[in-house]
Amino acid sequence: MSDADHRLMTLKASLRDTRIAPDPTPTDLAEGEVLLALDRFSLTTNNITYAAYGDAIGYWTVFPTGDPAYGMMPVWGFADIAASRAEGIEVGARVFGYFPMADTLLVQAEKISRGGFADASPWRKQVPDIYNRYVLCAADRNYEKALENAEALFRPLFVTSYTAVDFLRDAAFFGAKRIVVSSASSKTAYGSAWCLEKDDIKVVALTGARNRAFVEGLGAYDTVLGYDDLESLPTGVPTLYLDLAGDAALRRRVHAHLGDDLTYDCLVGSTQSDGFTAHDPELVGPKPVFFFAATCLDQHRERGTLHNFYDRFLADQKTFFERVVDPASPWIRIVEHKGFEAIAGVVRDLADGVSDPAEGAIGVIDR
C-alpha cells in the first residue's frame, strides 16, 4: 500500500460538501488486526440516509475522523485483505462489508469463522452487528465476481426493502388496502414494490416530476403520482404510508389528505431530509414509526430464525437482481466513478437530489 492514502470526509452540517484528507496507512499491525484495502462500493441515497441520521442513530461514530465537524459517510462494498495478524484471515482474500470512503480501513478482527469476521473496535459497538461484519467472498455461495457492482448497489438496499415488507406483511399491513410509497424512484422503494407484487394490496408511487418517467417505466407500481398530484389520490381507502423520502412537509400533506384513512406511517429512510424528522408537533394522525432493518435481523438472530430468513431472502434477492439487470429491459445502468474527486461529485448530486435514478453509481478507488 502507498504511504499517501486518502479519505473523503463529509461536512456534517452540509452533506454535499466534502474534502479529501490524508489517511496514513499503519505500518505495524497489532495482534488480531487486519488492514482492508477498499476497491469498489455503491453510492446511493442510502448513504445520504446514513449521514442524515449520523448523530441520531450513531452512524458517525463507526469511522471516527478526529474532527467533530466532519464525518466518514459509510458505504457498502468490496475490499482486499492488504495485511493481517489475525489467524484464519489471509492476505489477498476478498471481503464484502461496511466501509468509510477511504483507501484503507484497520479493523480488530473477532468472531472469525470460515464465512468472515467482525470488527471489535469499541467505537463500532453503537450500531447493530450486521454493520460490523465482513463476509469472505470465497465462502459466500452467492458471490460472483462479475456481479460485484450489482451486489454492492442492491445488497444493502434490498435487505431493507425485504425486511420492511416482511414486517408490514406480518402486521397484515395494519389493516391497509393501499400503500403509498414516497421517493418511489429510489432503489429501496422499488425493491419494496417488487416484494409486494404478489400481495393483495395496491401500491401507489409518489415521485418528483424529473423522475416520473423513470418510475412509470419500471412497471412496479399500480399508480404513479407526482408530488404535486398527491391531493388527487382518492380517499376512503385504508392506507399505509411507506416513507422513503423523510420529507416533513410531504408527510404533513399525506397525513392531512388521508386523514382517518391513514392506518400507519412507516419511516424507512430519508432521501430528501437532512435530519430525524419523525417527531413533528404539527402532524395529525398516526406518528411515524422508524423502521430499522438491522434491528429486525438482530431479532431473527435472537429467535434462532436468522438462517431460515436468509435462505428465503437470498433466493428472492437473486430473482430481484435478475429482474434489475435483465438485458431485455434493465431497470438501471451501472456507471463507475474512479477516484475521490469523481466520487465527491456523485455525493454532491445525491445530497442535492439531482442524481439520475436510472444510474447505478459505483465508486472505484484509484490506485
PDB file of C-alpha atoms in Angstrom, residues 165-361:
ATOM      1  CA  VAL A 165     -42.302  -5.637   3.588  1.00  0.00           C
ATOM      2  CA  ASP A 166     -41.946  -8.728   5.789  1.00  0.00           C
ATOM      3  CA  PHE A 167     -42.644  -6.576   8.852  1.00  0.00           C
ATOM      4  CA  LEU A 168     -45.686  -4.939   7.275  1.00  0.00           C
ATOM      5  CA  ARG A 169     -46.993  -8.233   5.911  1.00  0.00           C
ATOM      6  CA  ASP A 170     -46.700  -9.885   9.351  1.00  0.00           C
ATOM      7  CA  ALA A 171     -48.780  -6.991  10.714  1.00  0.00           C
ATOM      8  CA  ALA A 172     -51.416  -7.573   7.981  1.00  0.00           C
ATOM      9  CA  PHE A 173     -50.386  -4.154   6.625  1.00  0.00           C
ATOM     10  CA  PHE A 174     -52.019  -2.590   9.689  1.00  0.00           C
ATOM     11  CA  GLY A 175     -55.389  -3.025   8.034  1.00  0.00           C
ATOM     12  CA  ALA A 176     -54.446  -1.073   4.918  1.00  0.00           C
ATOM     13  CA  LYS A 177     -55.648  -1.913   1.413  1.00  0.00           C
ATOM     14  CA  ARG A 178     -53.262   0.523  -0.232  1.00  0.00           C
ATOM     15  CA  ILE A 179     -49.624   1.536   0.292  1.00  0.00           C
ATOM     16  CA  VAL A 180     -48.351   4.966  -0.700  1.00  0.00           C
ATOM     17  CA  VAL A 181     -44.584   4.984  -1.294  1.00  0.00           C
ATOM     18  CA  SER A 182     -42.619   8.250  -1.316  1.00  0.00           C
ATOM     19  CA  SER A 183     -39.336   8.724  -3.174  1.00  0.00           C
ATOM     20  CA  ALA A 184     -40.570   5.966  -5.471  1.00  0.00           C
ATOM     21  CA  SER A 185     -37.563   6.254  -7.790  1.00  0.00           C
ATOM     22  CA  SER A 186     -35.180   5.129  -5.027  1.00  0.00           C
ATOM     23  CA  LYS A 187     -33.826   1.595  -5.156  1.00  0.00           C
ATOM     24  CA  THR A 188     -35.197   0.728  -1.725  1.00  0.00           C
ATOM     25  CA  ALA A 189     -38.641   1.966  -2.765  1.00  0.00           C
ATOM     26  CA  TYR A 190     -38.960  -0.015  -5.967  1.00  0.00           C
ATOM     27  CA  GLY A 191     -37.367  -3.015  -4.275  1.00  0.00           C
ATOM     28  CA  SER A 192     -40.236  -2.844  -1.779  1.00  0.00           C
ATOM     29  CA  ALA A 193     -42.764  -2.524  -4.614  1.00  0.00           C
ATOM     30  CA  TRP A 194     -41.291  -5.625  -6.259  1.00  0.00           C
ATOM     31  CA  CYS A 195     -41.629  -7.544  -2.980  1.00  0.00           C
ATOM     32  CA  LEU A 196     -45.315  -6.536  -2.816  1.00  0.00           C
ATOM     33  CA  GLU A 197     -46.071  -7.761  -6.322  1.00  0.00           C
ATOM     34  CA  LYS A 198     -47.988 -10.857  -5.178  1.00  0.00           C
ATOM     35  CA  ASP A 199     -49.739  -9.258  -2.196  1.00  0.00           C
ATOM     36  CA  ASP A 200     -53.379  -8.249  -2.425  1.00  0.00           C
ATOM     37  CA  ILE A 201     -52.676  -4.569  -1.930  1.00  0.00           C
ATOM     38  CA  LYS A 202     -52.389  -1.590  -4.279  1.00  0.00           C
ATOM     39  CA  VAL A 203     -49.075   0.241  -4.390  1.00  0.00           C
ATOM     40  CA  VAL A 204     -49.036   3.947  -5.254  1.00  0.00           C
ATOM     41  CA  ALA A 205     -45.804   5.746  -6.156  1.00  0.00           C
ATOM     42  CA  LEU A 206     -45.077   9.358  -5.208  1.00  0.00           C
ATOM     43  CA  THR A 207     -42.208  10.921  -7.116  1.00  0.00           C
ATOM     44  CA  GLY A 208     -40.859  14.189  -8.451  1.00  0.00           C
ATOM     45  CA  ALA A 209     -41.572  15.403 -11.966  1.00  0.00           C
ATOM     46  CA  ARG A 210     -37.975  14.795 -13.056  1.00  0.00           C
ATOM     47  CA  ASN A 211     -38.159  11.098 -12.117  1.00  0.00           C
ATOM     48  CA  ARG A 212     -41.753  10.345 -13.089  1.00  0.00           C
ATOM     49  CA  ALA A 213     -40.982   8.816 -16.485  1.00  0.00           C
ATOM     50  CA  PHE A 214     -38.393   6.528 -14.909  1.00  0.00           C
ATOM     51  CA  VAL A 215     -40.820   5.379 -12.200  1.00  0.00           C
ATOM     52  CA  GLU A 216     -43.603   4.757 -14.723  1.00  0.00           C
ATOM     53  CA  GLY A 217     -41.170   2.774 -16.876  1.00  0.00           C
ATOM     54  CA  LEU A 218     -40.390   0.392 -14.032  1.00  0.00           C
ATOM     55  CA  GLY A 219     -43.902  -1.059 -14.084  1.00  0.00           C
ATOM     56  CA  ALA A 220     -43.505  -1.860 -10.382  1.00  0.00           C
ATOM     57  CA  TYR A 221     -46.355   0.360  -9.126  1.00  0.00           C
ATOM     58  CA  ASP A 222     -50.102   0.230  -9.701  1.00  0.00           C
ATOM     59  CA  THR A 223     -50.318   4.039  -9.854  1.00  0.00           C
ATOM     60  CA  VAL A 224     -47.700   6.771 -10.228  1.00  0.00           C
ATOM     61  CA  LEU A 225     -48.366  10.307  -8.960  1.00  0.00           C
ATOM     62  CA  GLY A 226     -46.188  13.395  -8.924  1.00  0.00           C
ATOM     63  CA  TYR A 227     -45.774  15.084  -5.561  1.00  0.00           C
ATOM     64  CA  ASP A 228     -47.912  17.957  -6.813  1.00  0.00           C
ATOM     65  CA  ASP A 229     -50.718  15.475  -7.570  1.00  0.00           C
ATOM     66  CA  LEU A 230     -50.895  13.979  -4.085  1.00  0.00           C
ATOM     67  CA  GLU A 231     -54.235  15.579  -3.288  1.00  0.00           C
ATOM     68  CA  SER A 232     -55.780  13.849  -6.323  1.00  0.00           C
ATOM     69  CA  LEU A 233     -55.338  10.462  -4.624  1.00  0.00           C
ATOM     70  CA  PRO A 234     -58.828   9.103  -3.868  1.00  0.00           C
ATOM     71  CA  THR A 235     -59.721   8.933  -0.182  1.00  0.00           C
ATOM     72  CA  GLY A 236     -61.946   6.415   1.606  1.00  0.00           C
ATOM     73  CA  VAL A 237     -59.354   3.601   1.331  1.00  0.00           C
ATOM     74  CA  PRO A 238     -57.379   2.392   4.387  1.00  0.00           C
ATOM     75  CA  THR A 239     -53.827   3.417   3.513  1.00  0.00           C
ATOM     76  CA  LEU A 240     -50.332   2.813   4.837  1.00  0.00           C
ATOM     77  CA  TYR A 241     -47.593   5.361   4.196  1.00  0.00           C
ATOM     78  CA  LEU A 242     -44.194   3.838   3.370  1.00  0.00           C
ATOM     79  CA  ASP A 243     -41.956   6.868   3.694  1.00  0.00           C
ATOM     80  CA  LEU A 244     -38.628   6.720   1.876  1.00  0.00           C
ATOM     81  CA  ALA A 245     -38.340  10.494   1.446  1.00  0.00           C
ATOM     82  CA  GLY A 246     -38.309  11.603   5.082  1.00  0.00           C
ATOM     83  CA  ASP A 247     -39.669  14.971   3.961  1.00  0.00           C
ATOM     84  CA  ALA A 248     -41.586  16.619   6.820  1.00  0.00           C
ATOM     85  CA  ALA A 249     -43.668  18.896   4.578  1.00  0.00           C
ATOM     86  CA  LEU A 250     -44.676  15.990   2.347  1.00  0.00           C
ATOM     87  CA  ARG A 251     -45.530  13.892   5.391  1.00  0.00           C
ATOM     88  CA  ARG A 252     -47.861  16.615   6.668  1.00  0.00           C
ATOM     89  CA  ARG A 253     -49.609  16.727   3.285  1.00  0.00           C
ATOM     90  CA  VAL A 254     -50.023  12.934   3.225  1.00  0.00           C
ATOM     91  CA  HIS A 255     -51.470  12.915   6.736  1.00  0.00           C
ATOM     92  CA  ALA A 256     -53.735  15.897   6.089  1.00  0.00           C
ATOM     93  CA  HIS A 257     -55.089  14.489   2.833  1.00  0.00           C
ATOM     94  CA  LEU A 258     -55.692  10.934   4.008  1.00  0.00           C
ATOM     95  CA  GLY A 259     -56.944  11.823   7.489  1.00  0.00           C
ATOM     96  CA  ASP A 260     -58.569   8.857   9.229  1.00  0.00           C
ATOM     97  CA  ASP A 261     -57.794   6.649   6.209  1.00  0.00           C
ATOM     98  CA  LEU A 262     -54.131   6.570   7.251  1.00  0.00           C
ATOM     99  CA  THR A 263     -53.560   3.426   9.328  1.00  0.00           C
ATOM    100  CA  TYR A 264     -49.758   3.523   9.782  1.00  0.00           C
ATOM    101  CA  ASP A 265     -46.750   5.670   8.887  1.00  0.00           C
ATOM    102  CA  CYS A 266     -43.594   3.607   8.336  1.00  0.00           C
ATOM    103  CA  LEU A 267     -40.485   5.790   8.087  1.00  0.00           C
ATOM    104  CA  VAL A 268     -37.868   3.692   6.311  1.00  0.00           C
ATOM    105  CA  GLY A 269     -35.344   6.178   5.054  1.00  0.00           C
ATOM    106  CA  SER A 270     -34.563   9.750   4.183  1.00  0.00           C
ATOM    107  CA  THR A 271     -33.678  10.621   0.592  1.00  0.00           C
ATOM    108  CA  GLN A 272     -34.762  14.252   0.928  1.00  0.00           C
ATOM    109  CA  SER A 273     -34.405  15.125   4.612  1.00  0.00           C
ATOM    110  CA  ASP A 274     -31.267  16.136   6.462  1.00  0.00           C
ATOM    111  CA  GLY A 275     -32.306  15.059   9.912  1.00  0.00           C
ATOM    112  CA  PHE A 276     -34.535  12.869  12.043  1.00  0.00           C
ATOM    113  CA  THR A 277     -37.994  14.353  11.432  1.00  0.00           C
ATOM    114  CA  ALA A 278     -40.378  11.780  12.888  1.00  0.00           C
ATOM    115  CA  HIS A 279     -41.326  13.975  15.886  1.00  0.00           C
ATOM    116  CA  ASP A 280     -43.415  16.730  14.327  1.00  0.00           C
ATOM    117  CA  PRO A 281     -45.804  18.656  16.611  1.00  0.00           C
ATOM    118  CA  GLU A 282     -47.780  19.861  13.569  1.00  0.00           C
ATOM    119  CA  LEU A 283     -48.523  16.328  12.370  1.00  0.00           C
ATOM    120  CA  VAL A 284     -52.039  14.925  12.646  1.00  0.00           C
ATOM    121  CA  GLY A 285     -52.843  11.219  12.704  1.00  0.00           C
ATOM    122  CA  PRO A 286     -50.519   8.300  13.490  1.00  0.00           C
ATOM    123  CA  LYS A 287     -46.991   9.184  14.486  1.00  0.00           C
ATOM    124  CA  PRO A 288     -44.254   7.954  12.143  1.00  0.00           C
ATOM    125  CA  VAL A 289     -42.541   4.798  13.341  1.00  0.00           C
ATOM    126  CA  PHE A 290     -38.919   4.450  12.281  1.00  0.00           C
ATOM    127  CA  PHE A 291     -38.136   1.087  10.672  1.00  0.00           C
ATOM    128  CA  PHE A 292     -34.603  -0.238  11.128  1.00  0.00           C
ATOM    129  CA  ALA A 293     -33.758  -3.356   9.109  1.00  0.00           C
ATOM    130  CA  ALA A 294     -30.718  -4.227  11.218  1.00  0.00           C
ATOM    131  CA  THR A 295     -32.861  -4.425  14.334  1.00  0.00           C
ATOM    132  CA  CYS A 296     -35.157  -6.918  12.607  1.00  0.00           C
ATOM    133  CA  LEU A 297     -32.181  -9.053  11.619  1.00  0.00           C
ATOM    134  CA  ASP A 298     -30.853  -8.956  15.173  1.00  0.00           C
ATOM    135  CA  GLN A 299     -34.295 -10.104  16.376  1.00  0.00           C
ATOM    136  CA  HIS A 300     -34.181 -13.030  13.930  1.00  0.00           C
ATOM    137  CA  ARG A 301     -30.757 -13.909  15.333  1.00  0.00           C
ATOM    138  CA  GLU A 302     -32.072 -13.819  18.904  1.00  0.00           C
ATOM    139  CA  ARG A 303     -35.049 -16.026  17.968  1.00  0.00           C
ATOM    140  CA  GLY A 304     -32.876 -18.504  16.093  1.00  0.00           C
ATOM    141  CA  THR A 305     -34.711 -17.849  12.806  1.00  0.00           C
ATOM    142  CA  LEU A 306     -31.983 -15.919  11.011  1.00  0.00           C
ATOM    143  CA  HIS A 307     -30.796 -18.894   8.962  1.00  0.00           C
ATOM    144  CA  ASN A 308     -34.278 -19.626   7.638  1.00  0.00           C
ATOM    145  CA  PHE A 309     -34.845 -15.933   6.927  1.00  0.00           C
ATOM    146  CA  TYR A 310     -31.636 -15.686   4.913  1.00  0.00           C
ATOM    147  CA  ASP A 311     -32.428 -18.812   2.891  1.00  0.00           C
ATOM    148  CA  ARG A 312     -35.703 -17.239   1.816  1.00  0.00           C
ATOM    149  CA  PHE A 313     -34.217 -13.787   1.389  1.00  0.00           C
ATOM    150  CA  LEU A 314     -31.251 -14.885  -0.736  1.00  0.00           C
ATOM    151  CA  ALA A 315     -33.473 -16.854  -3.114  1.00  0.00           C
ATOM    152  CA  ASP A 316     -35.778 -13.870  -3.599  1.00  0.00           C
ATOM    153  CA  GLN A 317     -32.851 -11.466  -3.817  1.00  0.00           C
ATOM    154  CA  LYS A 318     -31.367 -13.456  -6.706  1.00  0.00           C
ATOM    155  CA  THR A 319     -34.673 -13.236  -8.555  1.00  0.00           C
ATOM    156  CA  PHE A 320     -34.793  -9.481  -7.928  1.00  0.00           C
ATOM    157  CA  PHE A 321     -31.221  -8.995  -9.184  1.00  0.00           C
ATOM    158  CA  GLU A 322     -32.083 -10.911 -12.332  1.00  0.00           C
ATOM    159  CA  ARG A 323     -35.001  -8.570 -12.921  1.00  0.00           C
ATOM    160  CA  VAL A 324     -32.969  -5.425 -12.271  1.00  0.00           C
ATOM    161  CA  VAL A 325     -30.238  -6.337 -14.780  1.00  0.00           C
ATOM    162  CA  ASP A 326     -32.498  -8.138 -17.270  1.00  0.00           C
ATOM    163  CA  PRO A 327     -30.800  -7.404 -20.635  1.00  0.00           C
ATOM    164  CA  ALA A 328     -34.186  -7.085 -22.339  1.00  0.00           C
ATOM    165  CA  SER A 329     -35.356  -4.248 -20.038  1.00  0.00           C
ATOM    166  CA  PRO A 330     -32.839  -3.348 -17.303  1.00  0.00           C
ATOM    167  CA  TRP A 331     -34.003  -1.039 -14.533  1.00  0.00           C
ATOM    168  CA  ILE A 332     -30.563   0.573 -14.139  1.00  0.00           C
ATOM    169  CA  ARG A 333     -27.291   1.115 -15.966  1.00  0.00           C
ATOM    170  CA  ILE A 334     -24.155   0.757 -13.846  1.00  0.00           C
ATOM    171  CA  VAL A 335     -21.609   3.591 -14.092  1.00  0.00           C
ATOM    172  CA  GLU A 336     -18.190   3.505 -12.402  1.00  0.00           C
ATOM    173  CA  HIS A 337     -16.706   6.721 -10.956  1.00  0.00           C
ATOM    174  CA  LYS A 338     -12.966   6.419 -10.382  1.00  0.00           C
ATOM    175  CA  GLY A 339     -11.103   8.426  -7.747  1.00  0.00           C
ATOM    176  CA  PHE A 340     -12.225  10.619  -4.851  1.00  0.00           C
ATOM    177  CA  GLU A 341     -12.734  13.743  -6.988  1.00  0.00           C
ATOM    178  CA  ALA A 342     -15.280  11.921  -9.147  1.00  0.00           C
ATOM    179  CA  ILE A 343     -16.829  10.233  -6.109  1.00  0.00           C
ATOM    180  CA  ALA A 344     -17.245  13.622  -4.401  1.00  0.00           C
ATOM    181  CA  GLY A 345     -19.281  14.767  -7.401  1.00  0.00           C
ATOM    182  CA  VAL A 346     -21.634  11.804  -7.026  1.00  0.00           C
ATOM    183  CA  VAL A 347     -22.068  12.523  -3.307  1.00  0.00           C
ATOM    184  CA  ARG A 348     -22.887  16.146  -4.124  1.00  0.00           C
ATOM    185  CA  ASP A 349     -25.539  15.115  -6.679  1.00  0.00           C
ATOM    186  CA  LEU A 350     -27.079  12.628  -4.247  1.00  0.00           C
ATOM    187  CA  ALA A 351     -27.228  15.214  -1.467  1.00  0.00           C
ATOM    188  CA  ASP A 352     -28.753  17.768  -3.844  1.00  0.00           C
ATOM    189  CA  GLY A 353     -31.329  15.238  -5.067  1.00  0.00           C
ATOM    190  CA  VAL A 354     -30.304  15.580  -8.710  1.00  0.00           C
ATOM    191  CA  SER A 355     -28.763  12.172  -9.338  1.00  0.00           C
ATOM    192  CA  ASP A 356     -30.113  10.071 -12.194  1.00  0.00           C
ATOM    193  CA  PRO A 357     -32.311   7.261 -10.778  1.00  0.00           C
ATOM    194  CA  ALA A 358     -31.543   5.129 -13.831  1.00  0.00           C
ATOM    195  CA  GLU A 359     -27.832   5.144 -12.967  1.00  0.00           C
ATOM    196  CA  GLY A 360     -26.297   2.739 -10.506  1.00  0.00           C
ATOM    197  CA  ALA A 361     -23.233   4.642  -9.294  1.00  0.00           C
TER     198      ALA A 361
END
